[in-house]
Coordinates of C-alpha atoms in Angstrom, one line a residue:
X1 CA -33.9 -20.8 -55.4
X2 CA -35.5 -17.6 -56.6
X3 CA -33.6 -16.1 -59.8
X4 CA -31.6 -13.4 -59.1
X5 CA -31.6 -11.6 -62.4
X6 CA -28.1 -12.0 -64.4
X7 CA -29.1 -12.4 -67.5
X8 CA -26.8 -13.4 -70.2
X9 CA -25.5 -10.1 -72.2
X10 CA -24.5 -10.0 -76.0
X11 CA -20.9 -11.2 -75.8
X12 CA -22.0 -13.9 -73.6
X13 CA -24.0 -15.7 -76.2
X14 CA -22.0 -15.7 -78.8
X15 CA -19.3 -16.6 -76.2
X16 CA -22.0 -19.6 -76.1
X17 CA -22.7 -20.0 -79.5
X18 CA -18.4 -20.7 -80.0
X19 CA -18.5 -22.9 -77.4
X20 CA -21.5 -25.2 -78.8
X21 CA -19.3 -25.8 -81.7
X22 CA -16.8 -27.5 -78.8
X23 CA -19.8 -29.7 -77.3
X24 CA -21.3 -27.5 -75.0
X25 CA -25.1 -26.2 -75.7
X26 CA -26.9 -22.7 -74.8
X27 CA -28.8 -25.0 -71.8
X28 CA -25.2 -26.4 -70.7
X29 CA -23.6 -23.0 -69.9
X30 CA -26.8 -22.0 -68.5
X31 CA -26.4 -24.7 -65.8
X32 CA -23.4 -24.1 -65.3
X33 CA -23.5 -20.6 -64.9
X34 CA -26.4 -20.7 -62.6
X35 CA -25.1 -23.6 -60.2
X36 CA -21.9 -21.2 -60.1
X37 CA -24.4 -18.4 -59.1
X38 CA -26.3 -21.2 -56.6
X39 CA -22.8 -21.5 -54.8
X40 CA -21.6 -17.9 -54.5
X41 CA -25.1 -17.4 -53.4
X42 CA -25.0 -20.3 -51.0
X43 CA -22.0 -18.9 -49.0
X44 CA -22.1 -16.5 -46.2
X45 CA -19.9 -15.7 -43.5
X46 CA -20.7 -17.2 -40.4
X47 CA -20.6 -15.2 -36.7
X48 CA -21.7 -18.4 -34.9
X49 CA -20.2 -21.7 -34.7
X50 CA -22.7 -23.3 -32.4
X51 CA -26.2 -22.6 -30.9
X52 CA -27.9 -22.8 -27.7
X53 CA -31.8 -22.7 -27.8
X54 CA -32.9 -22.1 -24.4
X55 CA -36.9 -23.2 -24.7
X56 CA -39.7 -22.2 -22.5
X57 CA -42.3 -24.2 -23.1
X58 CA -46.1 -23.5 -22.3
X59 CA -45.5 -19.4 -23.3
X60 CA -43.5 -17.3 -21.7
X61 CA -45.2 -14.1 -20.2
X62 CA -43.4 -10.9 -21.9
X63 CA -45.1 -8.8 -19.0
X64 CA -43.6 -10.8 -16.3
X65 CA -40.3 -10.9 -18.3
X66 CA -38.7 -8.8 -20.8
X67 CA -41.1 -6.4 -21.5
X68 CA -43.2 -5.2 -18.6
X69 CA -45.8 -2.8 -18.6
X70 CA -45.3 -0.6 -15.2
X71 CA -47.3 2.6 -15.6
X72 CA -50.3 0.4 -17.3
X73 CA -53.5 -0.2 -14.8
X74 CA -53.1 -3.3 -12.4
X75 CA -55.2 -5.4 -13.9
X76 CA -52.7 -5.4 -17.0
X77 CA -49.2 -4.8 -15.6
X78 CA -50.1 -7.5 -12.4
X79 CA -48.2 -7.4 -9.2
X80 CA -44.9 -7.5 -9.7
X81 CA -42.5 -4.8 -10.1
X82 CA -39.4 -3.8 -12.1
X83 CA -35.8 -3.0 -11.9
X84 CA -33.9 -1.0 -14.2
X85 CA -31.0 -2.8 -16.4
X86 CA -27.7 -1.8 -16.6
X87 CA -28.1 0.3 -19.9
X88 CA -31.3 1.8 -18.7
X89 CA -34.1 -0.2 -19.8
X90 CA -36.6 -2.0 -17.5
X91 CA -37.2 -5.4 -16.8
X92 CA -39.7 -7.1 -14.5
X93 CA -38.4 -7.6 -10.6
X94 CA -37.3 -11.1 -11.0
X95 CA -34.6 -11.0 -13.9
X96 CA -31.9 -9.0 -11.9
X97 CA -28.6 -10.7 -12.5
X98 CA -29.6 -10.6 -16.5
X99 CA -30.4 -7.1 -15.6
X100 CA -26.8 -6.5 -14.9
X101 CA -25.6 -7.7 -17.8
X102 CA -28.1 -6.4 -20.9
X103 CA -25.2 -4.6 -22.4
X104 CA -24.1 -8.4 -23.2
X105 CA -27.6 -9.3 -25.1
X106 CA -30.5 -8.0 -26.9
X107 CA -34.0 -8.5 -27.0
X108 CA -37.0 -8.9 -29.2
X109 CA -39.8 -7.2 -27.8
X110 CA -42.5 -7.8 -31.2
X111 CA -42.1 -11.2 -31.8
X112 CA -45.6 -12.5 -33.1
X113 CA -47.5 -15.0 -35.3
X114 CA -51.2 -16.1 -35.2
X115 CA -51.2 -19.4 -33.9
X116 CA -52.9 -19.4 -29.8
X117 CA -52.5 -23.0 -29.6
X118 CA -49.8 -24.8 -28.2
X119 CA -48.8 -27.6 -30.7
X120 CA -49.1 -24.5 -33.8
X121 CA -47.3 -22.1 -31.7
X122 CA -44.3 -24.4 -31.2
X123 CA -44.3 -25.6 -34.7
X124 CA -43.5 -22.0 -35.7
X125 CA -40.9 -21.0 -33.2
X126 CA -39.0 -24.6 -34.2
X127 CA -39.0 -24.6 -38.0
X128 CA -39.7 -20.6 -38.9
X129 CA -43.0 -22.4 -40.3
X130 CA -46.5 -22.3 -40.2
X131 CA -48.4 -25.5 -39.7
X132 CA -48.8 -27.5 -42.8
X133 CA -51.3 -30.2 -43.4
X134 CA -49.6 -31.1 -46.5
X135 CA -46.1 -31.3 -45.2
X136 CA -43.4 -31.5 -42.0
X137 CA -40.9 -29.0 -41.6
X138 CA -37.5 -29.8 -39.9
X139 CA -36.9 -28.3 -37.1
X140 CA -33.4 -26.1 -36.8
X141 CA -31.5 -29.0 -35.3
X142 CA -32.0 -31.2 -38.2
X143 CA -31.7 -28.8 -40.5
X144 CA -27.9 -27.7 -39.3
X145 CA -27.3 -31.3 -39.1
X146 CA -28.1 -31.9 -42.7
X147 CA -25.9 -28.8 -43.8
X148 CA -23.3 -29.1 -41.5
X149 CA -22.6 -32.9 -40.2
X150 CA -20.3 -33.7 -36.9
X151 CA -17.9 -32.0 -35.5
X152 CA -15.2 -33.8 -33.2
X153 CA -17.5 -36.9 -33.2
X154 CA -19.9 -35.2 -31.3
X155 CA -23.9 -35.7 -32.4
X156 CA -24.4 -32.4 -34.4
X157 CA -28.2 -31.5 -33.0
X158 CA -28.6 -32.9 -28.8
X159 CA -31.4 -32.2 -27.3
X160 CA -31.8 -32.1 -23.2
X161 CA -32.6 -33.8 -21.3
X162 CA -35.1 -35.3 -24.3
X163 CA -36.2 -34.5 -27.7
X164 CA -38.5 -31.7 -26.4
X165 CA -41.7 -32.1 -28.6
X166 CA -42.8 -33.5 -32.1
X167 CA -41.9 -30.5 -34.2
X168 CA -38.2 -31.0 -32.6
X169 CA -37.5 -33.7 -35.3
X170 CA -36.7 -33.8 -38.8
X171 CA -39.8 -33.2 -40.7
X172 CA -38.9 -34.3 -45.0
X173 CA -35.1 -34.6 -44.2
X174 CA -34.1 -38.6 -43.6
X175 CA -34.6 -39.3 -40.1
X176 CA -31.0 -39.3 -39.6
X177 CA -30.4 -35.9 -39.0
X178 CA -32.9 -36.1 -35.5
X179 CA -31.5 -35.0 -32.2
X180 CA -29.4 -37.3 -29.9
X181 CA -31.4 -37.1 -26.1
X182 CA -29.2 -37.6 -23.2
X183 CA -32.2 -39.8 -21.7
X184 CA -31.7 -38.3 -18.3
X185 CA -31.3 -35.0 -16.6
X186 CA -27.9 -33.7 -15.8
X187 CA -29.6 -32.4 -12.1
X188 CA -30.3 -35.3 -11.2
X189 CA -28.0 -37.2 -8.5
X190 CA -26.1 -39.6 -10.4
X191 CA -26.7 -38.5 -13.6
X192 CA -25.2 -40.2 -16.7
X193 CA -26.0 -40.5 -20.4
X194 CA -27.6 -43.5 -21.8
X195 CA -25.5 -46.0 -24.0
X196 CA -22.1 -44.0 -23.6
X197 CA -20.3 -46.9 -21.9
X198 CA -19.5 -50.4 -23.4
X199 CA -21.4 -53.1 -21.4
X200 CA -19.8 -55.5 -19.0
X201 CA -16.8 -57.9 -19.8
X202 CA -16.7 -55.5 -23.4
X203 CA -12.9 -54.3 -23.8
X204 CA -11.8 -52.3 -26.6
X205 CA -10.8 -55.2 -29.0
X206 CA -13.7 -56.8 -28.8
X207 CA -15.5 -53.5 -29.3
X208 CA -13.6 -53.4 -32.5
X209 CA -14.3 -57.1 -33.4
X210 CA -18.2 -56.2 -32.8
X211 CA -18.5 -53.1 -34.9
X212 CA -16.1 -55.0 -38.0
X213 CA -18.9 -57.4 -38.0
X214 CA -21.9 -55.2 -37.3
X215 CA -20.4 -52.9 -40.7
X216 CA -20.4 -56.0 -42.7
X217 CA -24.3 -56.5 -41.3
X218 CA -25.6 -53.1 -41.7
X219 CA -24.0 -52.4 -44.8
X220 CA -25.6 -55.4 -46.4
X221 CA -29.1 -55.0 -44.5
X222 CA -28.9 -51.3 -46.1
X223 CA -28.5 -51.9 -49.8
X224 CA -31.5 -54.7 -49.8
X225 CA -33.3 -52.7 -47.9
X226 CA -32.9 -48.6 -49.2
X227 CA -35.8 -47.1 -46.3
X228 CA -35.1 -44.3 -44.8
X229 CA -35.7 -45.8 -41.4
X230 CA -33.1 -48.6 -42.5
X231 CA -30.2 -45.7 -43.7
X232 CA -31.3 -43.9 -40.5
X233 CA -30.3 -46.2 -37.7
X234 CA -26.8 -47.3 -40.0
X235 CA -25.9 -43.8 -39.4
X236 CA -27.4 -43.4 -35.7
X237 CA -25.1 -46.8 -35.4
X238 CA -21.7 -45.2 -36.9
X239 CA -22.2 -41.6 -35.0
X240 CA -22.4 -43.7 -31.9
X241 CA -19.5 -45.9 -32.6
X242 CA -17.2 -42.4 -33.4
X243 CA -18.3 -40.9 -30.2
X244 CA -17.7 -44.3 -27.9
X245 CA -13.7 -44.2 -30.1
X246 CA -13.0 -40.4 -29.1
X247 CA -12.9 -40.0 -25.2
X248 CA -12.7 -36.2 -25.4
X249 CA -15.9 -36.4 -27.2
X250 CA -17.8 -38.6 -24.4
X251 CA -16.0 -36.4 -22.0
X252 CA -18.6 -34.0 -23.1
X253 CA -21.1 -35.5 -21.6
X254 CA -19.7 -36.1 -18.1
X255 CA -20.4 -33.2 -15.8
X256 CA -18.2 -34.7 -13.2
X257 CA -15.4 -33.7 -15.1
X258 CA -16.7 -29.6 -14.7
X259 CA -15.0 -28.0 -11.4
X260 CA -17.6 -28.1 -8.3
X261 CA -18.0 -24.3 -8.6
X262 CA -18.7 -23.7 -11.6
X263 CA -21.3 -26.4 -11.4
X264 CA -22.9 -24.0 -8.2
X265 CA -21.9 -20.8 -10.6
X266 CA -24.4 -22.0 -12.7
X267 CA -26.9 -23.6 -9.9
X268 CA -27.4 -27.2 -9.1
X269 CA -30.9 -27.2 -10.5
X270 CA -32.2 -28.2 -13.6
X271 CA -31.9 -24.7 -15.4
X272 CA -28.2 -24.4 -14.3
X273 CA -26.8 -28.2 -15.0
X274 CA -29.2 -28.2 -18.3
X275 CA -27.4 -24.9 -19.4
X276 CA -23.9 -25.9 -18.1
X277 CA -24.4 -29.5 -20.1
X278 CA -25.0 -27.5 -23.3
X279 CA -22.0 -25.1 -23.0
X280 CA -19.9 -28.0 -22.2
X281 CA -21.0 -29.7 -25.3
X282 CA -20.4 -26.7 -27.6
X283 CA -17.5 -25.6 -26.3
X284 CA -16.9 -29.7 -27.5
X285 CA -18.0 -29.6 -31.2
X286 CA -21.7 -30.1 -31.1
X287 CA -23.4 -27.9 -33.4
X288 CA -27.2 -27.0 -32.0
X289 CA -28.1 -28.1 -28.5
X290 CA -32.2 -27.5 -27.5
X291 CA -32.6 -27.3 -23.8
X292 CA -36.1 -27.2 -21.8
X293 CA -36.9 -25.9 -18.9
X294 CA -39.5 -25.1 -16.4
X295 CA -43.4 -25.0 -17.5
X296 CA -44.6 -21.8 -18.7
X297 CA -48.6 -22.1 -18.8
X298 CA -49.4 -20.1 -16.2
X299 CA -53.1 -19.0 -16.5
X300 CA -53.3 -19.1 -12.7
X301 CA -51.3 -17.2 -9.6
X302 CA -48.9 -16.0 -12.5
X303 CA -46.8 -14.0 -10.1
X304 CA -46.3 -16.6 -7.3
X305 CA -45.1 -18.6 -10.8
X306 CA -43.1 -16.4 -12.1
X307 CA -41.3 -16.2 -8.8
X308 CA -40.6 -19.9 -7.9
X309 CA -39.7 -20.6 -11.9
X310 CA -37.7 -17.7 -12.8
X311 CA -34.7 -17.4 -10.7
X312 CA -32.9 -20.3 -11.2
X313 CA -33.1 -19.3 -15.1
X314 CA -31.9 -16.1 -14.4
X315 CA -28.9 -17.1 -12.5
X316 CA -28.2 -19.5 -15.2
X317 CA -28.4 -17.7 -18.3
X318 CA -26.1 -15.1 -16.3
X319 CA -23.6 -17.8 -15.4
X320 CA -23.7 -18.8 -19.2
X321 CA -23.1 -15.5 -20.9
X322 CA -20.4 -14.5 -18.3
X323 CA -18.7 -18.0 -18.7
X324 CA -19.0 -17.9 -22.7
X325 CA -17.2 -14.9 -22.7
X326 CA -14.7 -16.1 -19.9
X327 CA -13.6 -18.6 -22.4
X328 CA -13.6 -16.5 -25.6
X329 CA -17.0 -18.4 -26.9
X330 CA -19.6 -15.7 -26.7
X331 CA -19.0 -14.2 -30.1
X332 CA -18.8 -17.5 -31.6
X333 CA -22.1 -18.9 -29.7
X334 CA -25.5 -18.0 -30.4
X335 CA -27.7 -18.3 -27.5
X336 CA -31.6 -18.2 -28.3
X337 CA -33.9 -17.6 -25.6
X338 CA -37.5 -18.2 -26.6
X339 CA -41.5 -19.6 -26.1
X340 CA -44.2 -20.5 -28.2
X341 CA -46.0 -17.3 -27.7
X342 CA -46.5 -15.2 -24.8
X343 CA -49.5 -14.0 -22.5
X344 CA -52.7 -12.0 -22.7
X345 CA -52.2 -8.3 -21.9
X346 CA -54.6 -8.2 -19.2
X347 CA -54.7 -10.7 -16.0
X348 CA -57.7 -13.2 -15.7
X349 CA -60.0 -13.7 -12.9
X350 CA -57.5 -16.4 -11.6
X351 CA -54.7 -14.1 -11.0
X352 CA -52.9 -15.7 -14.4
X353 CA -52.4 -15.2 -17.6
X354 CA -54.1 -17.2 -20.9
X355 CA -52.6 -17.3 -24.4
X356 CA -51.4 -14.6 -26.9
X357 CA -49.3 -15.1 -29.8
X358 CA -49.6 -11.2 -31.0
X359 CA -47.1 -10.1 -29.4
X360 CA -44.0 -11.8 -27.2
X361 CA -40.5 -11.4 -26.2
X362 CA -37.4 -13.2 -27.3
X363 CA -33.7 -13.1 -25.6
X364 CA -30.7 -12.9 -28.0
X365 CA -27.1 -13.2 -27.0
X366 CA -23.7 -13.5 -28.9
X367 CA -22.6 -15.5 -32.0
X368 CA -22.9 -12.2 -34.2
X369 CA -25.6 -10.9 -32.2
X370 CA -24.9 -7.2 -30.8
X371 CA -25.1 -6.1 -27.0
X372 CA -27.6 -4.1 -25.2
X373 CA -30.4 -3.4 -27.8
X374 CA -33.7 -3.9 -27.5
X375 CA -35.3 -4.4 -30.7
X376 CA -39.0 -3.6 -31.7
X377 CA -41.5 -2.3 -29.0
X378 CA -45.0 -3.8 -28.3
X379 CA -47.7 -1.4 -27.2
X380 CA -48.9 0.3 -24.3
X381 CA -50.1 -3.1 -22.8
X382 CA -48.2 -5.6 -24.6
X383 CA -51.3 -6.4 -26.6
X384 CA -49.6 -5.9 -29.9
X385 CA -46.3 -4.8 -31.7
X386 CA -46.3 -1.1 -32.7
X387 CA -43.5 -0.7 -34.0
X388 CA -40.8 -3.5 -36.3
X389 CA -42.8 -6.9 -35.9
X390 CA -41.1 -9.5 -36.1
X391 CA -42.2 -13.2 -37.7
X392 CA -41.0 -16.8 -36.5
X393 CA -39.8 -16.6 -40.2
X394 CA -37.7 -13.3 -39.4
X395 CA -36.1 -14.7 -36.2
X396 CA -35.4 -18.4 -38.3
X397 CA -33.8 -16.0 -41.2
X398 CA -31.3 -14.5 -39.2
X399 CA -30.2 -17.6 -36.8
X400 CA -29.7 -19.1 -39.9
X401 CA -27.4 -16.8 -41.6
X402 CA -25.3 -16.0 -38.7
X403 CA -24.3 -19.6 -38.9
X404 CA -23.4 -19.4 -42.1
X405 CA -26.4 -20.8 -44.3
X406 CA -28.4 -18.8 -46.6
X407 CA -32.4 -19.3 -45.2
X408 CA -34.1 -19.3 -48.8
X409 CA -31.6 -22.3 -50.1
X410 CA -33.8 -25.2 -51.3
X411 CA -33.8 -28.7 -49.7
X412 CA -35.6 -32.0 -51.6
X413 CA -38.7 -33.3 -49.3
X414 CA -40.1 -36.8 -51.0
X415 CA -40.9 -36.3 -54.0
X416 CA -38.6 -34.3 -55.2
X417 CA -39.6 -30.9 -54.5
X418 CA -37.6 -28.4 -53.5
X419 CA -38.8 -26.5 -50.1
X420 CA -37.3 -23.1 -48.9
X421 CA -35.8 -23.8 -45.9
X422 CA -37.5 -20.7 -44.7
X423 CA -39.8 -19.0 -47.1
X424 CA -40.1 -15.2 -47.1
X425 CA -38.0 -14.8 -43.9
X426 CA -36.4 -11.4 -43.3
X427 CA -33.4 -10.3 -41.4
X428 CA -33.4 -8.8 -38.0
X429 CA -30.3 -6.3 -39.5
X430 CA -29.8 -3.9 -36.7
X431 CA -28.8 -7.1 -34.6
X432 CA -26.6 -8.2 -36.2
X433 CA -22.8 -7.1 -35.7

C-alpha cells in the first residue's frame, strides 16, 4: 500500500513514549496506527453488488459499433450506416434497440493499450494488467471472489457457458477462487448444468452420510498434504455441497423456471439465454458472472458480420437493462460490455477489418454507473483517442471501486510479495454517480 502521509505530530510521540513505559514500543503504535489507516483506507462504499461482463471476443469493431465514423471517406467509415440514439448521439445502423435506450448507459469511446495480439490484448482487458513474464495476474472473477466469498451458496465468479480463456483464472491467488463453468450452453435444447443433481438411487440421507465421510477424508488428505491444488478442490468440494443443500441456489441455474416470455424478451439464442442465465444468477447471489458471445475477428466481409452477429446482442443487452431496472437491480448491477481491442480505422482489401488496440469502445451500464454519457472521443477516423484516454488499468480501477474494493490494496502472490491489485489505475470520475 503506498503511504499516505500522516505522520506522527509532537503530542503523538510522547503519547508513545508514555505508552512504552506500559509495554508498547514507538514500532508497536506504528503498526497499529497504520493497519488502522490500512482499514479506513480499505473501505469504500459500494454502488454495485454484482457484475455482468459481457465479452466479445476476437475485437470488437468501434466503427461498426459504438463509435462510427459517418462523414469519414468510405474506405474508413465502410458500408454501413447510422441511426441517431435517443439523447442524440450516433451509433452504427445495427444497434437500434440500445439506441433507444442510451440514456440508461454510457460509453467509452478511448479505450486503448498497446498490445495487437490476441492472447496480450485479453490479458489486459481481464486483469487491468499488462502481460508479465515474471508473474500471473487474477483475473476480476477471482479477484472478487478472494475479497468477497459466496453469497446465498451460490459460486461467487461463474463463467458461461465455460471459463472463457487462460487469463479468466486466478493467476497468484489459490486456485480456489477460479470460476465455476456451467459446462453447457443455456440455448441449447435441453440444457442443464453439469453435477447439479445427485446421481441415481442418491437420496438426501445418504447425501448427508456421503459428504460426513468425504469431510473426515478431505480434511485429513488436506493437512498431510498443504498444496494449493489439494486446499483447492476441498473448497471446490464444500461450495458444491452448499449449493446441492440450498434449492433456491440451484434454482439459479434452471432456466425452465424463467417465464416463456421473458426467455423470447431476451431471444432464444445464445446472446439472449447467455444474458438471461447471468441476470438470473445475480439477481440469486452470485457475485461476477463472465459471459461470451459471438466471434469478433472479422478481418473479412466485416459488414455482412457485423449484421448476422450483432442483432441478437442488441436485443439482448436491451432486454437486460430494461429487465434490471424492472426488478429494481440496475443500480445495484454493473454490466460491462467489452473486447480485447478494436479494429483498424481503415477497411482492408478483403472488405474487413484487422487489429487495433489504440483506440476501442466499451459499453457501461448501472451499478453506480450514470446514464447517457459518452465518455472520451477517438479521432476523426477512430485511429486514436484525442481527447480523455482511457487504460485497461483505468476501466479495472473504477469496476473495482464501485464494488466496494479499493484497486491499489495489496494481495500476497508466492512468495510473499505484495502485488497491487491494479497498479497506477485511475478513475473514470465523471461516470460515476
Amino acid at each position: 500500500m503506498r503511504c499516505r502521509g500522516n505522520s506522527l505530530s509532537r503530542r503523538g510521540i510522547l503519547t508513545a513514549g508514555a505508552l512504552g513505559g506500559l509495554g508498547l514500543s514507538l514500532p508497536e503504535l506504528l503498526m497499529r496506527q497504520a493497519m488502522a489507516e490500512q482499514k479506513q483506507y480499505d473501505f469504500v462504499e459500494a454502488k454495485a453488488k454484482s457484475v455482468i461482463h459481457v465479452y466479445l471476443p476476437g475485437g470488437m469493431a468501434q466503427q461498426e459499433s459504438f463509435d462510427p465514423k459517418p462523414y469519414s471517406p468510405m474506405e474508413y467509415r465502410g458500408e454501413m450506416g447510422t441511426i441517431k440514439t435517443n439523447t442524440g448521439e450516433v451509433f452504427s445502423e445495427v444497434i437500434p434497440q440500445l439506441a433507444k435506450r442510451a440514456d440508461k448507459f454510457s460509453v467509452i469511446r478511448s479505450m486503448s493499450h498497446g498490445e495487437a495480439a490476441h492472447e496480450r490484448g485479453t490479458h489486459n482487458m481481464f486483469t487491468g494488467y499488462k502481460p508479465s513474464p515474471a508473474l500471473r495476474y487474477p483475473c476480476f472473477g477471482a479477484v472478487i471472489s478472494h475479497e468477497f466469498g459466496p453469497r446465498n451458496n451460490l459460486p461467487p465468479y461463474v463463467c458461461i457457458p465455460n471459463v472463457p480463456n487462460e487469463f479468466a483464472g486466478t493467476g497468484y491467488l489459490p486456485s480456489s477462487y477460479g470460476g465455476f463453468a456451467l459446462g453447457a450452453d443455456p440455448a441449447q435444447n435441453g440444457f442443464k448444468v453439469r453435477d447439479l443433481d445427485l446421481a441415481g438411487g442418491v437420496d438426501a440421507e445418504r447425501f448427508m452420510r456421503r459428504k460426513a465421510a468425504l469431510n473426515v477424508v478431505n480434511n485429513q488428505f488436506a493437512a498431510a498434504s498443504p498444496a494449493d491444488n489439494v486446499n483447492a478442490m476441498n473448497t471446490f468440494y464444500e461450495r458444491a455441497f452448499d449449493l446441492l443443500d440450498t434449492p433456491a441456489a440451484k434454482e439459479a441455474f434452471d432456466l425452465e423456471k424463467e417465464d416463456a416470455k421473458m426467455r423470447d424478451r431476451y431471444g432464444r439464442n445464445q446472446a439472449g439465454q447467455r444474458l438471461l442465465m447471468a441476470r438470473r444468477l445475480v439477481e440469486a447471489g452470485t457475485r461476477l458472472v463472465t459471459l461470451t458471445y459471438g466471434g469478433w475477428d472479422m478481418h473479412a466481409n466485416i459488414t455482412s458480420s457485423f449484421k448476422n452477429t450483432m442483432p441478437p446482442l442488441d436485443v439482448a443487452l436491451s432486454a437486460l437493462i430494461d429487465d434490471l431496472s424492472e426488478r429494481g437491480m440496475l443500480d445495484e448491477t454493473l454490466i460491462m460490455v467489452s473486447s480485447e481491442f478494436g479494429r483498424t480505422p481503415k477497411i482492408n482489401p478483403d472488405a474487413g477489418r484487422d487489429h487495433w488496440p489504440k483506440v476501442f469502445s466499451v459499453m457501461l451500464a448501472g451499478g453506480g454507473i450514470k446514464g447517457g454519457m459518452v465518455y472520451g472521443a477517438s479521432d476523426s477516423t477512430a485511429a486514436e483517442p484525442e481527447e480523455n484516454a482511457v487504460s485497461p488499468a483505468d476501466l479495472a480501477t473504477t469496476m473495482y471501486r464501485l464494488l466496494g474494493i479499493v484497486a491499489d490494496k495489496e494481495l500476497m502472490a508466492p512468495g510473499d510479495r505484495p502485488i497491487e491489485i491494479v497498479d497506477g489505475g485511475k478513475l473514470i470520475e465523471p461516470l460515476m454517480v
